[in-house]
CSV table of C-alpha atoms in Angstrom, one decimal:
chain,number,residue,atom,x,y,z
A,17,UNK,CA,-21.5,29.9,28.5
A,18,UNK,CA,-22.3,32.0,25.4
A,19,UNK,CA,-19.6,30.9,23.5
A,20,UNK,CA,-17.0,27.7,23.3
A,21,UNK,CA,-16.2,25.8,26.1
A,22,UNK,CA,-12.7,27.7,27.8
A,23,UNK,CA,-10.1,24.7,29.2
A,24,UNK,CA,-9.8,26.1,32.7
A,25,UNK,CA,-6.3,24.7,34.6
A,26,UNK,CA,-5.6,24.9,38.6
A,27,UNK,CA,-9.2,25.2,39.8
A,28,UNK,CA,-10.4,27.7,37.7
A,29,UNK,CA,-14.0,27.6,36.1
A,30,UNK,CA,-15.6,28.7,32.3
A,31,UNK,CA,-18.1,31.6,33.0
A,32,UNK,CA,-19.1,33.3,29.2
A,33,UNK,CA,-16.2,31.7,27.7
A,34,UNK,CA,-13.3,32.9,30.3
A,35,UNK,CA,-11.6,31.4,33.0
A,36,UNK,CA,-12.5,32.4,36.9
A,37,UNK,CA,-9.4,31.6,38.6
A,38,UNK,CA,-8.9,30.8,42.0
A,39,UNK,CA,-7.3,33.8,44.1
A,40,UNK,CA,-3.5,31.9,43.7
A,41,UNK,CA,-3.6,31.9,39.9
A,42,UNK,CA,-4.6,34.1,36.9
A,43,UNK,CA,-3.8,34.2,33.5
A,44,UNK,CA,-6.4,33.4,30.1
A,45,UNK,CA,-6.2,29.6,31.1
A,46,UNK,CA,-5.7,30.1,35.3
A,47,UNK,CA,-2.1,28.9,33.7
A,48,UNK,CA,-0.2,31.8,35.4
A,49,UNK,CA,0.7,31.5,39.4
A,50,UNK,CA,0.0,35.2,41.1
A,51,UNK,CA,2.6,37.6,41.2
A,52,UNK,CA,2.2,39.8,44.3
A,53,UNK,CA,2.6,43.5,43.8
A,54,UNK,CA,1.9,45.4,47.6
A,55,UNK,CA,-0.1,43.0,48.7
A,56,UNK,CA,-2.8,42.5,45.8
A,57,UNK,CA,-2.5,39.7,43.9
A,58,UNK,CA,-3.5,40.3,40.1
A,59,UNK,CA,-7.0,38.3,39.4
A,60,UNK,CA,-8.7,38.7,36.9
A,61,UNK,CA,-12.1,38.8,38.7
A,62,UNK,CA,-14.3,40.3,41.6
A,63,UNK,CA,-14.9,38.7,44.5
A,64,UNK,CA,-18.8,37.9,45.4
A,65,UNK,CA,-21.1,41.2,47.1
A,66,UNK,CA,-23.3,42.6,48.5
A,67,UNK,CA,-24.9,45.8,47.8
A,68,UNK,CA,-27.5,47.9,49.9
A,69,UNK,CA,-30.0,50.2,47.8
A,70,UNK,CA,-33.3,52.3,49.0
A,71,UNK,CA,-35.6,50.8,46.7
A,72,UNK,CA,-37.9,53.0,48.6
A,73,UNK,CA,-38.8,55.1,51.5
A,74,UNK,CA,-37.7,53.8,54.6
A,75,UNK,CA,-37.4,50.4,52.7
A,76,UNK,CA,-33.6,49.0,52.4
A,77,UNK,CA,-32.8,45.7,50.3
A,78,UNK,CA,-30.1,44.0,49.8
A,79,UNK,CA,-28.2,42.9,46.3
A,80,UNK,CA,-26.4,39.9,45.8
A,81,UNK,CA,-23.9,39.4,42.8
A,82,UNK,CA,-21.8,36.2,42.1
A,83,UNK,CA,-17.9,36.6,41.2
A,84,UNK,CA,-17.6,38.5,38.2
A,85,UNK,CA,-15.0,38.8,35.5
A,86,UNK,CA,-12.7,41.7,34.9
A,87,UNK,CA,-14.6,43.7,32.4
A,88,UNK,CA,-18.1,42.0,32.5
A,89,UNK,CA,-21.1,42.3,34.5
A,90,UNK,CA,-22.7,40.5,37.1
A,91,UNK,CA,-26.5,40.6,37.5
A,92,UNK,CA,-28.1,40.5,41.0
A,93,UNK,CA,-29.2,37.1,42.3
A,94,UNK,CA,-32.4,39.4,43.3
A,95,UNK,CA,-35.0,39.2,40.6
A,96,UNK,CA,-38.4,41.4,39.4
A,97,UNK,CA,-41.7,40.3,41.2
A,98,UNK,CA,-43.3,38.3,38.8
A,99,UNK,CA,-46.1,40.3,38.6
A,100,UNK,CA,-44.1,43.2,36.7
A,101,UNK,CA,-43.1,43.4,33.4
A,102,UNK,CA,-40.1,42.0,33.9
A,103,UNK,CA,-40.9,39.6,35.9
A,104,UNK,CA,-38.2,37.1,37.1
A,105,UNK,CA,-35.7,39.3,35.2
A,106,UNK,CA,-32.6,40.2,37.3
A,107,UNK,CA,-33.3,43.5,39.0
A,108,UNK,CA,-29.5,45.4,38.9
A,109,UNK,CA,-26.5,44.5,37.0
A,110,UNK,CA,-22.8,45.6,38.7
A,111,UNK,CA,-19.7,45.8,36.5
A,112,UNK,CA,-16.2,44.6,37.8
A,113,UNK,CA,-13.6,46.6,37.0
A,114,UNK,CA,-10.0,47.3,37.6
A,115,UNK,CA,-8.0,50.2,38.5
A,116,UNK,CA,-4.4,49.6,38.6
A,117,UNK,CA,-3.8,45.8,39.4
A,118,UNK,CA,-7.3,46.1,41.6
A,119,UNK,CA,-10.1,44.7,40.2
A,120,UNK,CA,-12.9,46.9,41.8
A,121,UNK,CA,-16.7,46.8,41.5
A,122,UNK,CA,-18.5,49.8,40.2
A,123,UNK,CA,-22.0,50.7,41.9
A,124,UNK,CA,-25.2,48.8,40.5
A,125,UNK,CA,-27.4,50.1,37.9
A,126,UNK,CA,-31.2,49.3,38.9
A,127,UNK,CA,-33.9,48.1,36.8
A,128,UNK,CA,-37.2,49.5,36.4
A,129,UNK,CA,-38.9,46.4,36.6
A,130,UNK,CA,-42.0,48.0,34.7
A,131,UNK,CA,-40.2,48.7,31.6
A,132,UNK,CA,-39.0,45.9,29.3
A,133,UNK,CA,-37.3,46.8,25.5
A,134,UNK,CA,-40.7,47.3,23.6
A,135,UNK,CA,-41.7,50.3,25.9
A,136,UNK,CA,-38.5,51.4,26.3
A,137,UNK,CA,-38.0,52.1,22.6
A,138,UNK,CA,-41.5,54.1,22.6
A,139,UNK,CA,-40.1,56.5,24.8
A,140,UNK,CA,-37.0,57.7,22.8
A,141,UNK,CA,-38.2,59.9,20.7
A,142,UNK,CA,-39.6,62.8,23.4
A,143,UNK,CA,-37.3,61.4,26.2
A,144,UNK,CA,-35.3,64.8,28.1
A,145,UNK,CA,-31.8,64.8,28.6
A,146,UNK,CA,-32.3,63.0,32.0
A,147,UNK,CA,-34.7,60.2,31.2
A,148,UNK,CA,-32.4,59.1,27.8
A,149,UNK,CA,-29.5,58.2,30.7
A,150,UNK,CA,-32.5,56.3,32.2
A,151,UNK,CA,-33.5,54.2,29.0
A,152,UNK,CA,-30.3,53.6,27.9
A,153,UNK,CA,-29.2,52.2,32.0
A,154,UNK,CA,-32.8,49.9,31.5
A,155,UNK,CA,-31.7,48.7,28.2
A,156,UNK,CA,-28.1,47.6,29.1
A,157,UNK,CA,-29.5,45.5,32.1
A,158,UNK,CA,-32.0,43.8,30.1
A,159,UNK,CA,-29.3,43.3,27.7
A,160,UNK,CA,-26.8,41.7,30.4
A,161,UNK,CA,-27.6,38.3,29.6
A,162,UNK,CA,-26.7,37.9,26.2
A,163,UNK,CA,-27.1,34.1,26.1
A,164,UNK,CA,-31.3,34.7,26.7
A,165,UNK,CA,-31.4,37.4,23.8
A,166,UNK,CA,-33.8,36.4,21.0
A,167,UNK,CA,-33.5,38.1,17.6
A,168,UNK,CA,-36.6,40.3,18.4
A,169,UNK,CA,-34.4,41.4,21.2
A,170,UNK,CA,-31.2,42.4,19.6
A,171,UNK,CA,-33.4,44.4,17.0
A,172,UNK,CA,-35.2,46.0,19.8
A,173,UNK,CA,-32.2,46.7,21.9
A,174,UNK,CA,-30.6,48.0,18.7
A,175,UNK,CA,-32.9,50.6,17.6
A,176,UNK,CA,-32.9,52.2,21.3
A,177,UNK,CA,-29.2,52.5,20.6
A,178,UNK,CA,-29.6,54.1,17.2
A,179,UNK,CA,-32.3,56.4,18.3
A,180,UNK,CA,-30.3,57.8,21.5
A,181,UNK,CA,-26.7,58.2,19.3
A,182,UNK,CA,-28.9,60.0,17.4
A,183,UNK,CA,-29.9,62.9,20.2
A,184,UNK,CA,-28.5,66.2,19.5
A,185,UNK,CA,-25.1,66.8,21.7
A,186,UNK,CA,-25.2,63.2,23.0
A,187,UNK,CA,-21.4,62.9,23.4
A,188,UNK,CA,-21.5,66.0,26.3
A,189,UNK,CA,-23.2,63.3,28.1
A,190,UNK,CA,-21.8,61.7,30.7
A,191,UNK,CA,-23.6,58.4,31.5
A,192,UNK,CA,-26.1,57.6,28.5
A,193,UNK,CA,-23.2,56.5,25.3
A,194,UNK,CA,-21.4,54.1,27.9
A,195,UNK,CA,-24.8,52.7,28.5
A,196,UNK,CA,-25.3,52.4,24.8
A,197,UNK,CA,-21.8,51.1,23.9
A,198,UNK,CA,-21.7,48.7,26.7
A,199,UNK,CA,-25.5,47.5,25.7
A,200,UNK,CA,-23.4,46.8,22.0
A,201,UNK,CA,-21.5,45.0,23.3
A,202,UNK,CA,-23.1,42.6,24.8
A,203,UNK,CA,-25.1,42.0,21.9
A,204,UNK,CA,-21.7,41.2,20.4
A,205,UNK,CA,-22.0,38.2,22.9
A,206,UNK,CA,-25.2,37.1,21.6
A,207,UNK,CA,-26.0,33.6,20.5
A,208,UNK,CA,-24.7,33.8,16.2
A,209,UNK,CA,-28.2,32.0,15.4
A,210,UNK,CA,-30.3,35.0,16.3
A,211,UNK,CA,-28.1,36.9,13.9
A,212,UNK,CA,-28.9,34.5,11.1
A,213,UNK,CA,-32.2,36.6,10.3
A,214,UNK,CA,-32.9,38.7,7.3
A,215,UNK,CA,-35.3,40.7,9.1
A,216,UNK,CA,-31.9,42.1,11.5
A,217,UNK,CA,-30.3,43.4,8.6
A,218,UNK,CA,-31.2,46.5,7.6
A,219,UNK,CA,-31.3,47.3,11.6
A,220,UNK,CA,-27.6,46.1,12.1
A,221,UNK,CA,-26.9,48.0,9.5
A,222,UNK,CA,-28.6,51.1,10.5
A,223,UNK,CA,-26.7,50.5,13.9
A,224,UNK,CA,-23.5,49.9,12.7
A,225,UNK,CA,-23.8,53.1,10.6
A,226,UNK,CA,-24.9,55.3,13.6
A,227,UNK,CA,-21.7,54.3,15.5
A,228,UNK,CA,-19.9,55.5,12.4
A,229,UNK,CA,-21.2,58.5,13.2
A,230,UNK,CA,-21.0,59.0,16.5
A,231,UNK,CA,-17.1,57.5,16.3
A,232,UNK,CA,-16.0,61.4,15.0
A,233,UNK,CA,-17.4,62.6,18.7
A,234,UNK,CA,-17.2,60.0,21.0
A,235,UNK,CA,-14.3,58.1,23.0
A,236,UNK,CA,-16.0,54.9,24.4
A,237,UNK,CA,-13.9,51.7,25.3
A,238,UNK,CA,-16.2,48.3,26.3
A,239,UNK,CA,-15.2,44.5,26.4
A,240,UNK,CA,-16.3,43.9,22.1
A,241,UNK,CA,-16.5,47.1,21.1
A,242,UNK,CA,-14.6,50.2,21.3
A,243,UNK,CA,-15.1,53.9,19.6
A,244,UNK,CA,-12.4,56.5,19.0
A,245,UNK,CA,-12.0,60.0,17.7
A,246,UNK,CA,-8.9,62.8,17.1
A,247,UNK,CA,-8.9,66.2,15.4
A,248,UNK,CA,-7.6,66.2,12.0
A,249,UNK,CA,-5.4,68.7,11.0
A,250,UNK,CA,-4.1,69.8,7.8
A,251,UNK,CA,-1.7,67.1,6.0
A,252,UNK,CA,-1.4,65.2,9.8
A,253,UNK,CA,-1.2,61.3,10.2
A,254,UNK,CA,-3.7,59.3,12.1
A,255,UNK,CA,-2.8,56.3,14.3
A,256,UNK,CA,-4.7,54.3,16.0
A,257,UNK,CA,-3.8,51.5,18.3
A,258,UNK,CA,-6.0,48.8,19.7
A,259,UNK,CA,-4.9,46.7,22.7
A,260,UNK,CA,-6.4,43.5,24.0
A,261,UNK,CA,-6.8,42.0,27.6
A,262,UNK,CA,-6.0,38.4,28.8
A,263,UNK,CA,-9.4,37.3,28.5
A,264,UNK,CA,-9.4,38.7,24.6
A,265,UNK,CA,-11.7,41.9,25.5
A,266,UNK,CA,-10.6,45.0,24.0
A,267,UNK,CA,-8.9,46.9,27.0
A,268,UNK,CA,-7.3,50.1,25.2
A,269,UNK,CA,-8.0,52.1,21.8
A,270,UNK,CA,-6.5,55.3,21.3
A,271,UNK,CA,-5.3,57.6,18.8
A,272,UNK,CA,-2.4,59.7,18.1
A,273,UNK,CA,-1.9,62.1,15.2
A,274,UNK,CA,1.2,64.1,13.7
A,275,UNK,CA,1.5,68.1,14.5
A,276,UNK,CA,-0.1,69.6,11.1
A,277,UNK,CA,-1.3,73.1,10.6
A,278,UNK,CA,-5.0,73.7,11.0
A,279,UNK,CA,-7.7,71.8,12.1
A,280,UNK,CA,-9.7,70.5,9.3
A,281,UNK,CA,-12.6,68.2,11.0
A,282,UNK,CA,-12.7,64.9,13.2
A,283,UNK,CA,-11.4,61.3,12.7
A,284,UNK,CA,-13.1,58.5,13.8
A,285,UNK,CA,-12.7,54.6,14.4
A,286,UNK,CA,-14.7,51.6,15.5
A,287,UNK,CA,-13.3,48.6,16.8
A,288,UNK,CA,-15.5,45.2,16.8
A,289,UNK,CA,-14.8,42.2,18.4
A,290,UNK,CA,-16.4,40.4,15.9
A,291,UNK,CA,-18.7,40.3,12.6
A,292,UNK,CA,-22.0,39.8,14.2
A,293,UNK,CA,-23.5,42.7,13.5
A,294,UNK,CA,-22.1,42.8,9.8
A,295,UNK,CA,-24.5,39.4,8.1
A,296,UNK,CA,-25.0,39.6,4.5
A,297,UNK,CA,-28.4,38.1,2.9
A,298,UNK,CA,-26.9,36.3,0.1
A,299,UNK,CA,-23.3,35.7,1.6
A,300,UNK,CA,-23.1,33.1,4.6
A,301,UNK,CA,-19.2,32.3,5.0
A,302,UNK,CA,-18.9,28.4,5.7
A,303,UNK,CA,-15.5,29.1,7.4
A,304,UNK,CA,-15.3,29.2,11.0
A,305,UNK,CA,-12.5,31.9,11.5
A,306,UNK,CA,-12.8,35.0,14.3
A,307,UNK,CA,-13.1,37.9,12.8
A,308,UNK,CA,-12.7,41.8,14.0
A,309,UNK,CA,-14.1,44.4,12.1
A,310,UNK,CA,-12.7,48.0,12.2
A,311,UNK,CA,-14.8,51.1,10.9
A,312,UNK,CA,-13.4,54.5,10.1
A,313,UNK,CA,-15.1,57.9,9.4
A,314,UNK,CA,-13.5,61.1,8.1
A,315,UNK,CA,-15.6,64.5,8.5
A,316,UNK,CA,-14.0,67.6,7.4
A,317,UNK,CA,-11.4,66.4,5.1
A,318,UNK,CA,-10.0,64.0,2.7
A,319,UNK,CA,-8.4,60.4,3.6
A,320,UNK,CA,-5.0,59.9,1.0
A,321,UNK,CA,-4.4,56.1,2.1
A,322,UNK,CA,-5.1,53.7,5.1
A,323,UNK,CA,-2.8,50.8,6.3
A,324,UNK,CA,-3.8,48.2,8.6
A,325,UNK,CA,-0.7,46.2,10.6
A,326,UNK,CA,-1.9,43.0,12.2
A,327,UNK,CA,-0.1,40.5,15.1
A,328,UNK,CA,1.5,38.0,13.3
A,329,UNK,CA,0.8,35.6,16.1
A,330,UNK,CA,-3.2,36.6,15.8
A,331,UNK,CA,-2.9,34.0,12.2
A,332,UNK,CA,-1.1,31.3,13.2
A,333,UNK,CA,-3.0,28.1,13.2
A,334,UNK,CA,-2.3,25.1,15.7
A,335,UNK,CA,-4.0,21.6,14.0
A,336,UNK,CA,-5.5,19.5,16.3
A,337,UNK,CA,-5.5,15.6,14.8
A,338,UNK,CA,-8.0,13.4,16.2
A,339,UNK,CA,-6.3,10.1,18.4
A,340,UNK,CA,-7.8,7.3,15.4
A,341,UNK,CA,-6.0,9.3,12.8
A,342,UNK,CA,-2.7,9.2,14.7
A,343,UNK,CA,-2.7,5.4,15.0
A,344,UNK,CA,-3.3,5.7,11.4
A,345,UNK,CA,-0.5,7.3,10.9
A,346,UNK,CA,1.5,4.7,12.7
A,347,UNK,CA,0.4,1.7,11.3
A,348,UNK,CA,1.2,3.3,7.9
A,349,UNK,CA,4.5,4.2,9.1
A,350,UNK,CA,5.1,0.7,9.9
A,351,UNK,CA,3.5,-1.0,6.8
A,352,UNK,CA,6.2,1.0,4.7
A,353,UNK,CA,9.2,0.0,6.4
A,354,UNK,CA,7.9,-3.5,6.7
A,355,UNK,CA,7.6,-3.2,2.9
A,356,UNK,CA,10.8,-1.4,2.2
A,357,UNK,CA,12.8,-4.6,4.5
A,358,UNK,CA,10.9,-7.0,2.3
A,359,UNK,CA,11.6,-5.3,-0.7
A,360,UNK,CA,15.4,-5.4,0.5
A,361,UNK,CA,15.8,-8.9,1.8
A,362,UNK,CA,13.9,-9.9,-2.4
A,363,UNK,CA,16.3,-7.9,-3.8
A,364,UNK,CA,19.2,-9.8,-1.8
A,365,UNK,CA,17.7,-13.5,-1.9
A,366,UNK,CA,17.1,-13.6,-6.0
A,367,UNK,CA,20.5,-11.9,-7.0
C-alpha cells in the first residue's frame, strides 16, 4: 500500500490504504453489513473486468483490471512489450466510479507505450488542442501507480501539468484538466520521501501556483484534490463546502454565493488532501499530523475577510498505550494501596 497499513474487518483487504470489502459488507473498516436499496447493495468497489479494445486493424485484445476502489484506478494486468519505452509499464488504466449507490467502471484510457514523461513534457509547448487531451491521458497513466513514482517523476509529471493549465482557454476543454487534476492527485499519493527534495520545490511550487490560477475557471473534483470557482458579485458572500467519502477521498466541493448586484470577477478555491506538495527548505515539521491544505484566489475584486469552520470530530485524538505500560500502571496501582494499608495498620499498631 502507499500509505499506513488500513485494519480491514469481515474479510475485507488493504489496497492503497482502504478497505476492499466483500460484496455483504462496506463501510471505511468493511465494519458496516450492506443495506440493500433495489437490489444493489452499496460497495464501495468495482468488481474485476474485462475490456475489449482495437489496438489495431483487424487486431482485438483483451484488458484485464483487478477490483478497484470507488474513486481510484485500476491499471490493466496487460503490460508494454518490453521493447517500448515503457516497457513492462501497465498499458490502460480504468477508473471505478459510482453513480447513485452503483459503483460503475468508466472506459479505459490507453497508453502510448512509446511515450514515457520525459518526451511527453517536450511535446507541450506546440501540442494542438487534440494532442494536449492526448499528453495529459499518457501522463495520468504513467502516474497511476503512485507508490513506483521517483522524485524525478513527480517533477516531470508536474511540469506537464503546469504547462497544459497554462494553454489558452483550457477550461472549454472537456477531457484534458480532469486528466491533469486526476494526474495531481495521484501524486498526492506519492511516497512523502520523494517529496523530501530541494530540487521539487520551486516546481511544487510553480504547480501549486498554476492551480491557483486555473481554480477562478475550472470546477474539477478528484480523490486528493479538488478545484472550484463562482462569479463574484458586488458586496456577495462566498461559501464553499467540502465533503468527504468513507474512504477519506474528497467526494464533493462546491460553492454558493449571496445575490449581489453586478458581477465583479471570479472566485476560486483549491482543496488538498494533504501538504505534499507544500515542503519548505528550511522547515521540516517533526509532528506526524494529517494535514489539508486549502487555496483561494480572488480575480476581479477585493476579499474583506475569510473564515474557515472545521469538524470538531476531524481533532479529536484517541491514545493508544502500549500493553508493558498498562501492566505498569497496575503494578503501581497496587504498590500504592499496598503502601497506603501499611501506612494504616503503623498508624494503628504504635498508637
Amino acid at each position: 500500500t502507499t500509505g499506513p497499513p488500513c485494519s480491514c474487518l469481515n474479510g475485507g483487504f488493504c489496497q492503497d490504504s482502504a478497505c476492499v470489502c466483500p460484496s455483504e459488507w462496506a463501510g471505511p473498516f468493511c465494519d458496516i453489513e450492506c443495506v440493500f436499496l433495489y437490489s444493489f447493495c452499496t460497495v464501495n468497489f468495482c468488481e474485476d473486468s474485462v475490456y475489449t479494445v482495437n489496438v489495431s486493424e483487424n487486431v482485438m485484445k483483451n484488458l484485464t483490471f483487478e477490483r478497484t476502489i470507488v474513486g481510484q484506478y485500476s491499471s490493466s494486468k496487460e503490460k508494454c512489450e518490453p521493447n517500448t519505452v515503457n516497457g513492462n509499464s501497465p498499458i490502460a488504466v480504468r477508473m471505478c466510479s459510482r453513480k447513485g449507490i452503483i459503483p460503475v467502471l468508466e472506459p479505459p484510457s490507453i497508453l502510448n507505450c512509446n511515450e514515457n514523461l520525459d518526451s511527453l513534457v517536450l511535446q507541450v509547448e506546440t501540442a494542438d488542442a487534440s494532442n494536449v487531451s492526448t499528453i495529459a491521458s499518457n501522463t495520468q497513466i504513467l502516474t497511476s501507480i503512485p507508490s513506483r513514482l521517483t522524485t524525478q517523476n513527480i517533477s516531470v509529471a508536474a511540469n506537464i501539468a503546469v504547462k497544459i493549465l497554462r494553454k489558452p482557454n483550457i477550461s472549454e476543454h472537456s477531457q484534458a484538466p480532469v486528466a491533469v487534476l486526476t494526474t495531481v492527485s495521484q501524486l498526492l499519493d506519492a511516497n512523502e520521501t520523494e517529496f523530501n527534495n530541494n530540487n521539487l520545490v520551486n516546481v511544487t511550487a510553480s504547480l501549486t501556483k498554476t492551480m491557483e490560477e486555473f481554480s477562478l475557471m475550472g470546477n474539477v473534483t478528484q480523490p486528493n484534490v479538488a478545484v472550484q470557482s463562482v462569479p463574484l458579485k458586488l458586496n456577495s458572500t462566498i461559501l464553499f463546502l467540502a465533503q468527504k467519502g468513507k474512504l477519506g477521498h474528497v467526494v464533493g466541493f462546491t460553492g454558493t454565493r449571496s445575490e449581489g448586484s453586478s458581477n465583479d470577477g471570479r472566485v476560486g478555491f483549491v482543496l488538498y488532501q494533504n501538504d505534499k506538495l507544500f515542503q519548505s527548505r528550511v522547515y521540516k515539521s517533526k509532528i506526524n499530523l494529517s494535514k489539508q491544505i486549502v487555496s483561494g484566489n480572488v480575480d476581479g475584486g477585493r476579499a474583506s475577510g475569510v473564515e474557515i469552520a472545521f469538524n470538531p470530530k476531524a481533532f479529536q485524538i484517541k491514545y493508544k498505550y502500549a500493553k508493558p505500560l498498562e501492566y505498569v500502571s497496575y503494578v503501581g496501582v497496587g504498590l500504592s494501596i499496598a503502601g497506603l494499608i501499611t501506612t494504616i495498620l503503623f498508624q494503628i499498631f504504635t498508637r
